[in-house]
mmCIF file of C-alpha atoms in Angstrom:
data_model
loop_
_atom_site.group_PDB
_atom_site.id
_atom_site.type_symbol
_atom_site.label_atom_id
_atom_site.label_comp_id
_atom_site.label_asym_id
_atom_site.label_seq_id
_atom_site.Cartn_x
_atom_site.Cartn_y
_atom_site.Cartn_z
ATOM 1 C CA UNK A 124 -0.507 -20.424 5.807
ATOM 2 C CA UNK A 125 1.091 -20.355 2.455
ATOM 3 C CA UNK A 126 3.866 -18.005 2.224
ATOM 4 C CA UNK A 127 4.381 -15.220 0.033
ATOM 5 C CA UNK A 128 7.340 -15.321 -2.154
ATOM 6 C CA UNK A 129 9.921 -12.242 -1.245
ATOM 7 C CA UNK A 130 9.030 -9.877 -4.308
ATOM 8 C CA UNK A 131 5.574 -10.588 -4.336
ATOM 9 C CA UNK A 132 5.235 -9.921 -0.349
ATOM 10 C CA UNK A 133 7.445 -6.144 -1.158
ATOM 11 C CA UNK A 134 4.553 -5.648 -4.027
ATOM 12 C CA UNK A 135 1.966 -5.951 -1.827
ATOM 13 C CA UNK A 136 3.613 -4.040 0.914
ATOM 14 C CA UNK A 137 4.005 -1.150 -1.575
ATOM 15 C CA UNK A 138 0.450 -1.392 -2.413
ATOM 16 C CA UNK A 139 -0.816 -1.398 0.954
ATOM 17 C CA UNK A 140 -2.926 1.841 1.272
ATOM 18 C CA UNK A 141 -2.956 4.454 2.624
ATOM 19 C CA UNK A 142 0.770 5.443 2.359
ATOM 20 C CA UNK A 143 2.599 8.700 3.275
ATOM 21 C CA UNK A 144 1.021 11.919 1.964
ATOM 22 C CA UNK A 145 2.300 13.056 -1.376
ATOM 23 C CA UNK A 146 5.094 15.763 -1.491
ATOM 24 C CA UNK A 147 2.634 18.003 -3.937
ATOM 25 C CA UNK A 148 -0.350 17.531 -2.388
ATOM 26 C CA UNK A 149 -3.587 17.075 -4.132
ATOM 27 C CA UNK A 150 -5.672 19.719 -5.207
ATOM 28 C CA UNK A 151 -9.014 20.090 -4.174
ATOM 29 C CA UNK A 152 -10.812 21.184 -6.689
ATOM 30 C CA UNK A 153 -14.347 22.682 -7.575
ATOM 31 C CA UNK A 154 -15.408 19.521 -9.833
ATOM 32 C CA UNK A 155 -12.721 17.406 -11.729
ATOM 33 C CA UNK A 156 -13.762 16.284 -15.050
ATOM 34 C CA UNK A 157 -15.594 13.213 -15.103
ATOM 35 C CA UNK A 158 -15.387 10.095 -17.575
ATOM 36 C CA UNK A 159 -16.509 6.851 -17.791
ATOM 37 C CA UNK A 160 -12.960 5.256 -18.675
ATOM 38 C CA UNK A 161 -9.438 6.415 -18.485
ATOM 39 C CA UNK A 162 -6.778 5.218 -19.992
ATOM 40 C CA UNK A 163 -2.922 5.830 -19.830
ATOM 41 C CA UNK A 164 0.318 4.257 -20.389
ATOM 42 C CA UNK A 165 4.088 4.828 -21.292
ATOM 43 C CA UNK A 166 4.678 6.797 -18.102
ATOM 44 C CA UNK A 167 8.233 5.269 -17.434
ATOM 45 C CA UNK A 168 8.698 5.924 -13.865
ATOM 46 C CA UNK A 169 12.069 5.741 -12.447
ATOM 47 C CA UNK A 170 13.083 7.541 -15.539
ATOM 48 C CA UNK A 171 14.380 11.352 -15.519
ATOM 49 C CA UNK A 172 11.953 11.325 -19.010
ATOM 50 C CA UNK A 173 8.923 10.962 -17.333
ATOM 51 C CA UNK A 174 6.430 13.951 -17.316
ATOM 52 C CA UNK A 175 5.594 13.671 -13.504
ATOM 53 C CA UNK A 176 4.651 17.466 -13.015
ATOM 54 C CA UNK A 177 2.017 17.285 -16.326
ATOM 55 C CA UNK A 178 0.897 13.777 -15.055
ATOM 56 C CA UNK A 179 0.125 14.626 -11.276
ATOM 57 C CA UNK A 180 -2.105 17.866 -13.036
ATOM 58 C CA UNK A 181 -3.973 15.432 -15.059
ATOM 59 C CA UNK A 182 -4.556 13.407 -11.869
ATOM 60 C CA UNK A 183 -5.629 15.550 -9.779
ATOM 61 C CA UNK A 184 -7.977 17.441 -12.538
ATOM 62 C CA UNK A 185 -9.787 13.953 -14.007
ATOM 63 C CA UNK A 186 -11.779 11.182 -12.595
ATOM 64 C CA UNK A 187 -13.106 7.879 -14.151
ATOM 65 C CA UNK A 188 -15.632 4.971 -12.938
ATOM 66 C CA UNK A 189 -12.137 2.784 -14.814
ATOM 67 C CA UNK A 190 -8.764 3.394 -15.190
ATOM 68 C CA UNK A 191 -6.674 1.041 -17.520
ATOM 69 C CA UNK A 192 -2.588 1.845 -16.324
ATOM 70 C CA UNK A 193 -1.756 -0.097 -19.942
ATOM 71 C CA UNK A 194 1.807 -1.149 -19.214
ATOM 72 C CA UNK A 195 5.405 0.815 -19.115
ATOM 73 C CA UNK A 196 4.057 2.381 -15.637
ATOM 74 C CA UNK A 197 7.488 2.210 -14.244
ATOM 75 C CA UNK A 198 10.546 1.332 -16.349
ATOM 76 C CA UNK A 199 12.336 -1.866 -14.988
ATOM 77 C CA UNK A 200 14.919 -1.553 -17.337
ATOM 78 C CA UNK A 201 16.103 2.049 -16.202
ATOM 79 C CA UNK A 202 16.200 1.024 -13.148
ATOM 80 C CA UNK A 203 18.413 -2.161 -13.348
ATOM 81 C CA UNK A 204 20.642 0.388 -14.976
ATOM 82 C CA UNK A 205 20.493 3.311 -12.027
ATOM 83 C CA UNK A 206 18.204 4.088 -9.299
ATOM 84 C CA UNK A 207 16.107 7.009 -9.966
ATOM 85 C CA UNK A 208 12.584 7.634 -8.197
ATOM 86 C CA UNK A 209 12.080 11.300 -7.337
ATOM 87 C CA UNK A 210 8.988 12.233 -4.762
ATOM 88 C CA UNK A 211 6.986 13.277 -7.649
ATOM 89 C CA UNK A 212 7.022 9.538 -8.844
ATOM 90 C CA UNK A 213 5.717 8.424 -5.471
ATOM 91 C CA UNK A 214 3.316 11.131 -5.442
ATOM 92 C CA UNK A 215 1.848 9.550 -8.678
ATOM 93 C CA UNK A 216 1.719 5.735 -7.012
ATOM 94 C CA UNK A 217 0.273 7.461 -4.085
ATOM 95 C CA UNK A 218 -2.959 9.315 -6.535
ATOM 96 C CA UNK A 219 -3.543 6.162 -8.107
ATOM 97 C CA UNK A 220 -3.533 4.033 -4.805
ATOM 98 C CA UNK A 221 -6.313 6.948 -3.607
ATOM 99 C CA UNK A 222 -8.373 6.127 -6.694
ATOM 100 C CA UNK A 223 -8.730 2.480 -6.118
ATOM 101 C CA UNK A 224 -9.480 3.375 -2.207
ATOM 102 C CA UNK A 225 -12.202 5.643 -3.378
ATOM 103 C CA UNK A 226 -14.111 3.200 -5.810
ATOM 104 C CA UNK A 227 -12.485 3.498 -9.079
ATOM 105 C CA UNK A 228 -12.005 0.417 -10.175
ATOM 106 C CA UNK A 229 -8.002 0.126 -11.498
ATOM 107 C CA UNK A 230 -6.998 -2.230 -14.108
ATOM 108 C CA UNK A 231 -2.607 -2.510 -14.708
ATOM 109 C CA UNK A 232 -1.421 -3.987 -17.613
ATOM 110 C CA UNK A 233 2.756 -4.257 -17.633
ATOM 111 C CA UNK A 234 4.240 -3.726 -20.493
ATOM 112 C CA UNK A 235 7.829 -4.507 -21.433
ATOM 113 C CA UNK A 236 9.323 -1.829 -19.554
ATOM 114 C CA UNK A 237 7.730 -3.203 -16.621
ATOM 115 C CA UNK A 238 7.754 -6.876 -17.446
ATOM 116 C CA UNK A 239 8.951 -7.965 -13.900
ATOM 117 C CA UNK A 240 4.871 -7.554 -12.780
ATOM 118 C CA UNK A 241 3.937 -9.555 -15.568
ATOM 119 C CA UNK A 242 4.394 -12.713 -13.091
ATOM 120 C CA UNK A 243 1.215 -11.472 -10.679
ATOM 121 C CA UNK A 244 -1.019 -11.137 -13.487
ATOM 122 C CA UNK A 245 -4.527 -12.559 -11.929
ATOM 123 C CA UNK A 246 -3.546 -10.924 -8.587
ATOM 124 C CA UNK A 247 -4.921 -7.842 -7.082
ATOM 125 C CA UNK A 248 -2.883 -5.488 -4.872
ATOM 126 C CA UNK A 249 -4.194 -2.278 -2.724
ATOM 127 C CA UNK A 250 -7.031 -2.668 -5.518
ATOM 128 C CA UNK A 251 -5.097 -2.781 -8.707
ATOM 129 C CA UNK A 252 -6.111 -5.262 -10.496
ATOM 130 C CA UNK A 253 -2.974 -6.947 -12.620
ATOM 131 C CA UNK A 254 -3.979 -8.530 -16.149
ATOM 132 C CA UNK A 255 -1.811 -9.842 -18.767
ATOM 133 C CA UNK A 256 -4.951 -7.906 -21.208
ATOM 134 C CA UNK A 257 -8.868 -7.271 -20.826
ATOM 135 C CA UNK A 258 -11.720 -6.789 -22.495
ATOM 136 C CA UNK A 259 -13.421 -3.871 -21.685
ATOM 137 C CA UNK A 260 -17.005 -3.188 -22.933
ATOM 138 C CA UNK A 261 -17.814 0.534 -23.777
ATOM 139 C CA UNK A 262 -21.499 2.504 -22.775
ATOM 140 C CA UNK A 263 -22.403 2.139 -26.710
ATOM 141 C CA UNK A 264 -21.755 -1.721 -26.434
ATOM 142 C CA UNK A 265 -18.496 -2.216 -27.994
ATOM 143 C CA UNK A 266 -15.504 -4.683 -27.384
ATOM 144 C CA UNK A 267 -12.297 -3.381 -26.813
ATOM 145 C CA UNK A 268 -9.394 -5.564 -26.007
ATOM 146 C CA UNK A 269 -7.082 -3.501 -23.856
ATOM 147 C CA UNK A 270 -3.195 -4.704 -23.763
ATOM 148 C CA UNK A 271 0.264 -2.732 -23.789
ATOM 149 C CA UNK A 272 1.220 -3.994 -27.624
ATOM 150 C CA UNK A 273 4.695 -5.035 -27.066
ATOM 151 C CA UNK A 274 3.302 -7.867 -28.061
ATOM 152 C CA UNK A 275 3.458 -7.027 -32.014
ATOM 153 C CA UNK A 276 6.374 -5.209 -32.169
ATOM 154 C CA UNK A 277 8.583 -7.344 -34.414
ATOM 155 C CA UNK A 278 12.158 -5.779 -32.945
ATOM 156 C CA UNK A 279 10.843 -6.897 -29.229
ATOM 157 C CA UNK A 280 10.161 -10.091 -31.011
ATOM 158 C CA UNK A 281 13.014 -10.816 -33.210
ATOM 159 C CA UNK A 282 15.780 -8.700 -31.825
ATOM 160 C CA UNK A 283 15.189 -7.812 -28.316
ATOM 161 C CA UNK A 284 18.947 -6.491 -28.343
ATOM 162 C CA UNK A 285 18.021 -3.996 -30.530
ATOM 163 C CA UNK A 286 15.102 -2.805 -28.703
ATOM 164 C CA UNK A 287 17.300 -2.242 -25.726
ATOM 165 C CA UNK A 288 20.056 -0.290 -27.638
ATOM 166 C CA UNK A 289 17.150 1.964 -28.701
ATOM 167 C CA UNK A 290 15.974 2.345 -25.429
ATOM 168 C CA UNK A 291 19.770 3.913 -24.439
ATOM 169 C CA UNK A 292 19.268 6.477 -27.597
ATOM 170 C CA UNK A 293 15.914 7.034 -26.481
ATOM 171 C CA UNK A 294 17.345 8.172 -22.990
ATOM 172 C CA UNK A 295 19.767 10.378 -24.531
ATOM 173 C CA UNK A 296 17.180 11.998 -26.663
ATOM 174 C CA UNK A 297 14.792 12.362 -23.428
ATOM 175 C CA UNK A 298 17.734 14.248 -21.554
ATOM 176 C CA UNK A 299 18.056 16.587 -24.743
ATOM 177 C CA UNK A 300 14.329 17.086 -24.365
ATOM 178 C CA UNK A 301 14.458 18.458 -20.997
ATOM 179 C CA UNK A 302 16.846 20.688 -21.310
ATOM 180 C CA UNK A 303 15.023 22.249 -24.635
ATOM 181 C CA UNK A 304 11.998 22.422 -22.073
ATOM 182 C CA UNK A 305 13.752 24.216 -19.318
ATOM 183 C CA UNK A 306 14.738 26.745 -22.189
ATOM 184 C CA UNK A 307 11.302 27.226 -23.273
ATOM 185 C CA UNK A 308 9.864 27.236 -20.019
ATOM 186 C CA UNK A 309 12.427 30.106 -18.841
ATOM 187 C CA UNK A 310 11.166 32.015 -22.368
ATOM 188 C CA UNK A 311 7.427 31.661 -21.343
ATOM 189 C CA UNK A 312 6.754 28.976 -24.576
ATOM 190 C CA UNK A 313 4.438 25.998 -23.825
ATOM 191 C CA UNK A 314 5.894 22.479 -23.832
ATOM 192 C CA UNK A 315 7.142 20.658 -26.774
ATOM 193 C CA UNK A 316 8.338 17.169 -27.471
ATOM 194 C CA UNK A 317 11.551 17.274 -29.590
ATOM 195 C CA UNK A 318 11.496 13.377 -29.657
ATOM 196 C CA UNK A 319 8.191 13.144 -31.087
ATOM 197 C CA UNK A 320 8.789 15.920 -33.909
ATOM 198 C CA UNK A 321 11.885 14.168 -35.095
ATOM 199 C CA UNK A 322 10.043 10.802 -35.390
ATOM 200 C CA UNK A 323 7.079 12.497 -37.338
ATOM 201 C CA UNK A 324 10.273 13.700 -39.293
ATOM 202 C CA UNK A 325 11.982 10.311 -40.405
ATOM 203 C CA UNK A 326 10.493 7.978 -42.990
ATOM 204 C CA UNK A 327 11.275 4.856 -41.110
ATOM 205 C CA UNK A 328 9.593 5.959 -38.121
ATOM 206 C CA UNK A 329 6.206 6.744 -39.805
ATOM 207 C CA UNK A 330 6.399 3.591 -42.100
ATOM 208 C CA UNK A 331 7.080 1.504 -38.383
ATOM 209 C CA UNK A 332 4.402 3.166 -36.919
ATOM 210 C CA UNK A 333 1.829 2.768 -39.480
ATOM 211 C CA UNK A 334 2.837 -0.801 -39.770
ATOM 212 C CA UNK A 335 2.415 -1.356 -36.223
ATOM 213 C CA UNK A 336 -1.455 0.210 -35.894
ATOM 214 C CA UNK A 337 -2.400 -2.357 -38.982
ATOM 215 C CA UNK A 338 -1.023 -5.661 -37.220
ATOM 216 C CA UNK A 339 -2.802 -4.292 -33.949
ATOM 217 C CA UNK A 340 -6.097 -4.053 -35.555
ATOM 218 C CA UNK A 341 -5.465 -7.369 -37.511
ATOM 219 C CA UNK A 342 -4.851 -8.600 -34.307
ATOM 220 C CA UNK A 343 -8.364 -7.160 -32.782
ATOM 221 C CA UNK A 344 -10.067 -8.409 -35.668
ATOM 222 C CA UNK A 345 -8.739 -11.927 -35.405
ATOM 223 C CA UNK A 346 -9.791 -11.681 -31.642
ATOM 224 C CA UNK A 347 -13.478 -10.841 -32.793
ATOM 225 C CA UNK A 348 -13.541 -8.027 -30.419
ATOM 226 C CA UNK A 349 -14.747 -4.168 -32.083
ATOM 227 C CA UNK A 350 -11.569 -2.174 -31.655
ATOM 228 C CA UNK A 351 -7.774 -2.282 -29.545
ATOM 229 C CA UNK A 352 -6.418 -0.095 -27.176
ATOM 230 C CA UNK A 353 -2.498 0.056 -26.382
ATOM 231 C CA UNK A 354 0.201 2.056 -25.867
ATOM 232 C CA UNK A 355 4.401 1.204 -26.596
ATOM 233 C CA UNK A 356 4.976 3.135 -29.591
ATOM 234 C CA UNK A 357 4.261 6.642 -27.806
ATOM 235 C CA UNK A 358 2.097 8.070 -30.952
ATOM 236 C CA UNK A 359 -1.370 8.520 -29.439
ATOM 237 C CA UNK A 360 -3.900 7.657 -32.158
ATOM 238 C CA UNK A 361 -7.594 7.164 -33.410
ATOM 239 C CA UNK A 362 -8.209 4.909 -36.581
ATOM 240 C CA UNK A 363 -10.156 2.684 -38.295
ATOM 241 C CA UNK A 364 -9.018 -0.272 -40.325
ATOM 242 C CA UNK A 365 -11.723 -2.322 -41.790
ATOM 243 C CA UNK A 366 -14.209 -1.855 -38.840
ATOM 244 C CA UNK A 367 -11.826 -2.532 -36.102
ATOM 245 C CA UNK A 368 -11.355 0.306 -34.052
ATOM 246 C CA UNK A 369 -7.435 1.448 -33.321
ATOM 247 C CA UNK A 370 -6.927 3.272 -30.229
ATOM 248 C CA UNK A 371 -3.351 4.182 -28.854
ATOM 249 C CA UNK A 372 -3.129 6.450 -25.692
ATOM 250 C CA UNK A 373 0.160 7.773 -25.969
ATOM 251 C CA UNK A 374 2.584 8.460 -23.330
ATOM 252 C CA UNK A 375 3.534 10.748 -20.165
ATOM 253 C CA UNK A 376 7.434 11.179 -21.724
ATOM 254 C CA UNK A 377 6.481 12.759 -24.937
ATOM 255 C CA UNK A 378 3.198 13.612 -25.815
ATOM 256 C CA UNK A 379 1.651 13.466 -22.251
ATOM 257 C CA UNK A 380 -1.619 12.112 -23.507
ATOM 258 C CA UNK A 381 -4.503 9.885 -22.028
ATOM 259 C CA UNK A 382 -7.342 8.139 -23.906
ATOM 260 C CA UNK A 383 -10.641 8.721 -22.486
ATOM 261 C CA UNK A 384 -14.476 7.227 -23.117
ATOM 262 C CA UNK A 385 -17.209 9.954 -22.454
ATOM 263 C CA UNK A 386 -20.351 8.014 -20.538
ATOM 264 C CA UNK A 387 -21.934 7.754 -24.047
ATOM 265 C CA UNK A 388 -19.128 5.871 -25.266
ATOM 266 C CA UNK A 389 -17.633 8.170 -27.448
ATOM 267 C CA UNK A 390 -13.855 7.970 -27.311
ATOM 268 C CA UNK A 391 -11.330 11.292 -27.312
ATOM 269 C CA UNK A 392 -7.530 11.602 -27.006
ATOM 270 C CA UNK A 393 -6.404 14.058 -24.366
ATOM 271 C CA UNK A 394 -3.398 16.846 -25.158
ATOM 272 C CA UNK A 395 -2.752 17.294 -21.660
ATOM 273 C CA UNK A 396 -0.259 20.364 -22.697
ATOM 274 C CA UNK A 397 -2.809 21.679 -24.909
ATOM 275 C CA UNK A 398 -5.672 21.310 -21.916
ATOM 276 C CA UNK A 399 -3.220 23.105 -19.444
ATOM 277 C CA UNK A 400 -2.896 26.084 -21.901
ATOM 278 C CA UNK A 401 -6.384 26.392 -22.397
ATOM 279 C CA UNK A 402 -6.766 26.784 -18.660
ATOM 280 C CA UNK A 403 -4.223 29.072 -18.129
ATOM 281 C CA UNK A 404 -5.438 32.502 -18.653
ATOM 282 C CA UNK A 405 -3.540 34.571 -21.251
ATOM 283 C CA UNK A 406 -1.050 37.640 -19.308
ATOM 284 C CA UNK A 407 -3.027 40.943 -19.963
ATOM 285 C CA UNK A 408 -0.244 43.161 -21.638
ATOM 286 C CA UNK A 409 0.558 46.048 -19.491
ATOM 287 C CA UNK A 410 -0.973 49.777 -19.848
ATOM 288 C CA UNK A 411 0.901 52.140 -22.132
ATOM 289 C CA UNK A 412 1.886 54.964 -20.487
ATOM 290 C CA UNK A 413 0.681 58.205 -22.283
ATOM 291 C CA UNK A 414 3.516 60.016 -24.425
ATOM 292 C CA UNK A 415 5.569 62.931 -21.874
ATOM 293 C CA UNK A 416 3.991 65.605 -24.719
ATOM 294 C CA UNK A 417 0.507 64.724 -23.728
ATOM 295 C CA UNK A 418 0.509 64.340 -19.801
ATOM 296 C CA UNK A 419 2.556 68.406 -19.831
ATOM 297 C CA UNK A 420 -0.463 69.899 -22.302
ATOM 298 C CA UNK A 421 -3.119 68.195 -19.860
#
């Protein structure tokens, strides 16, 4: 019997379900929302950035025939650096895990972030299928090819040094983030990304990102496939460029967003903040209390 190299046996040990019950346990609810396809990305566990809270409500309040985890799932790099993995993060291995164990069928496609999984890529663990990319046909017929899209990002490519001095600002800017959250939170405001609003705020950004979504397409039409899906940049998108189809599902750091494919393949990007404050029911002001004057004459 062939055996297993060290990491690889750990990976499948990890994957091995069922594992211990979550710390916040699942809701049971009435009927989750149904779609044909999920897809999410950028979620950076082992990261203090990651939106683990937002993320386990979106778990436990969707369902999918397919789920696409398209790469950064858990950040390698972070955790070279310093060991950080909360419950909450194992309570999010632990819903996925329970979605391949009841049928959904689980497709995980590492990004750069999480590049060390890259070598199992053909190999399925606790029913998580691991691809380099895939193909994945829509109900309306059409071709997307689904990978992370580190792949055209010409700083990864040219200057990887660069791309992980970024990453150390990008940490420092998550940390600011969360304590502009707690603030908000304490005052009763909804969630807001101070990351993202300062790169829709600098030129260089937008011209990088806008750059990025036309080589992606290029990419999808050189592939003769109908459209792309990735993630990386953390901008969740929907665009067309010549007939090709760009679709970018965001992140769970920043925008905590998911792509999703209705069952008659029409495609729709998920504000998971925005779906949580539509849920929540608005605080009915309290009664006035009738002027002193009035209650004395009655």
């Amino acid at each position: 019997m062939t055996q297993l190299p060290t990491d690889l046996a750990s990976l499948a040990n990890v994957t091995n379900f069922p594992i211990a019950q979550p710390v916040v346990p699942e809701r049971t609810l009435g009927e989750r929302r149904k779609f044909r396809t999920i897809w999410i990305s950028d979620i950076h566990l082992g990261t203090k950035g990651c939106n683990a809270a937002m993320l386990i409500d979106f778990l436990d309040h969707t369902d999918s025939e397919t789920m696409y985890l398209v790469g950064d799932i858990i950040d390698g790099w972070r955790l070279k650096k310093k060991f950080y993995w909360p419950p909450e993060h194992n309570d999010i291995v632990w819903r996925v895990l329970k979605r391949a164990h009841r049928g959904t069928r689980i497709v995980y496609i590492p990004g750069n972030h999480d590049e060390m999984v890259r070598p199992f890529c053909g190999m399925d663990f606790g029913g998580v299928e691991i691809k380099r990319a895939d193909v994945h046909t829509t109900a309306d017929n059409r071709r997307l090819l689904v990978l992370h899209g580190d792949e055209f990002d010409t700083i990864m490519l040219a200057h990887r040094w660069l791309a992980f001095i970024g990453d150390a600002l990008y940490h420092v800017m998550m940390g600011l983030n969360g304590w502009v959250n707690a603030v908000r939170n304490g005052l009763g405001l909804p969630y807001w990304s101070l990351s993202k609003a300062a790169k829709h705020k600098v030129k260089n950004a937008v011209e990088f990102i806008s750059k990025y979504e036309e080589v992606v397409a290029r990419a999808g039409s050189e592939r003769g496939v109908d459209g792309v899906v990735c993630g990386h940049i953390h901008n969740a998108e929907m665009r067309e460029f010549d007939g090709i189809s760009y679709y970018n599902d965001g992140d769970w750091v920043e925008g905590c967003t998911a792509l999703v494919e209705h069952f008659d393949g029409t495609m729709e990007i998920l504000h998971w903040p925005d779906e949580i404050a539509r849920r929540e029911p608005l605080a009915e002001p309290p009664p006035e209390e009738e002027p002193a004057e009035t209650l004395e004459a009655a």
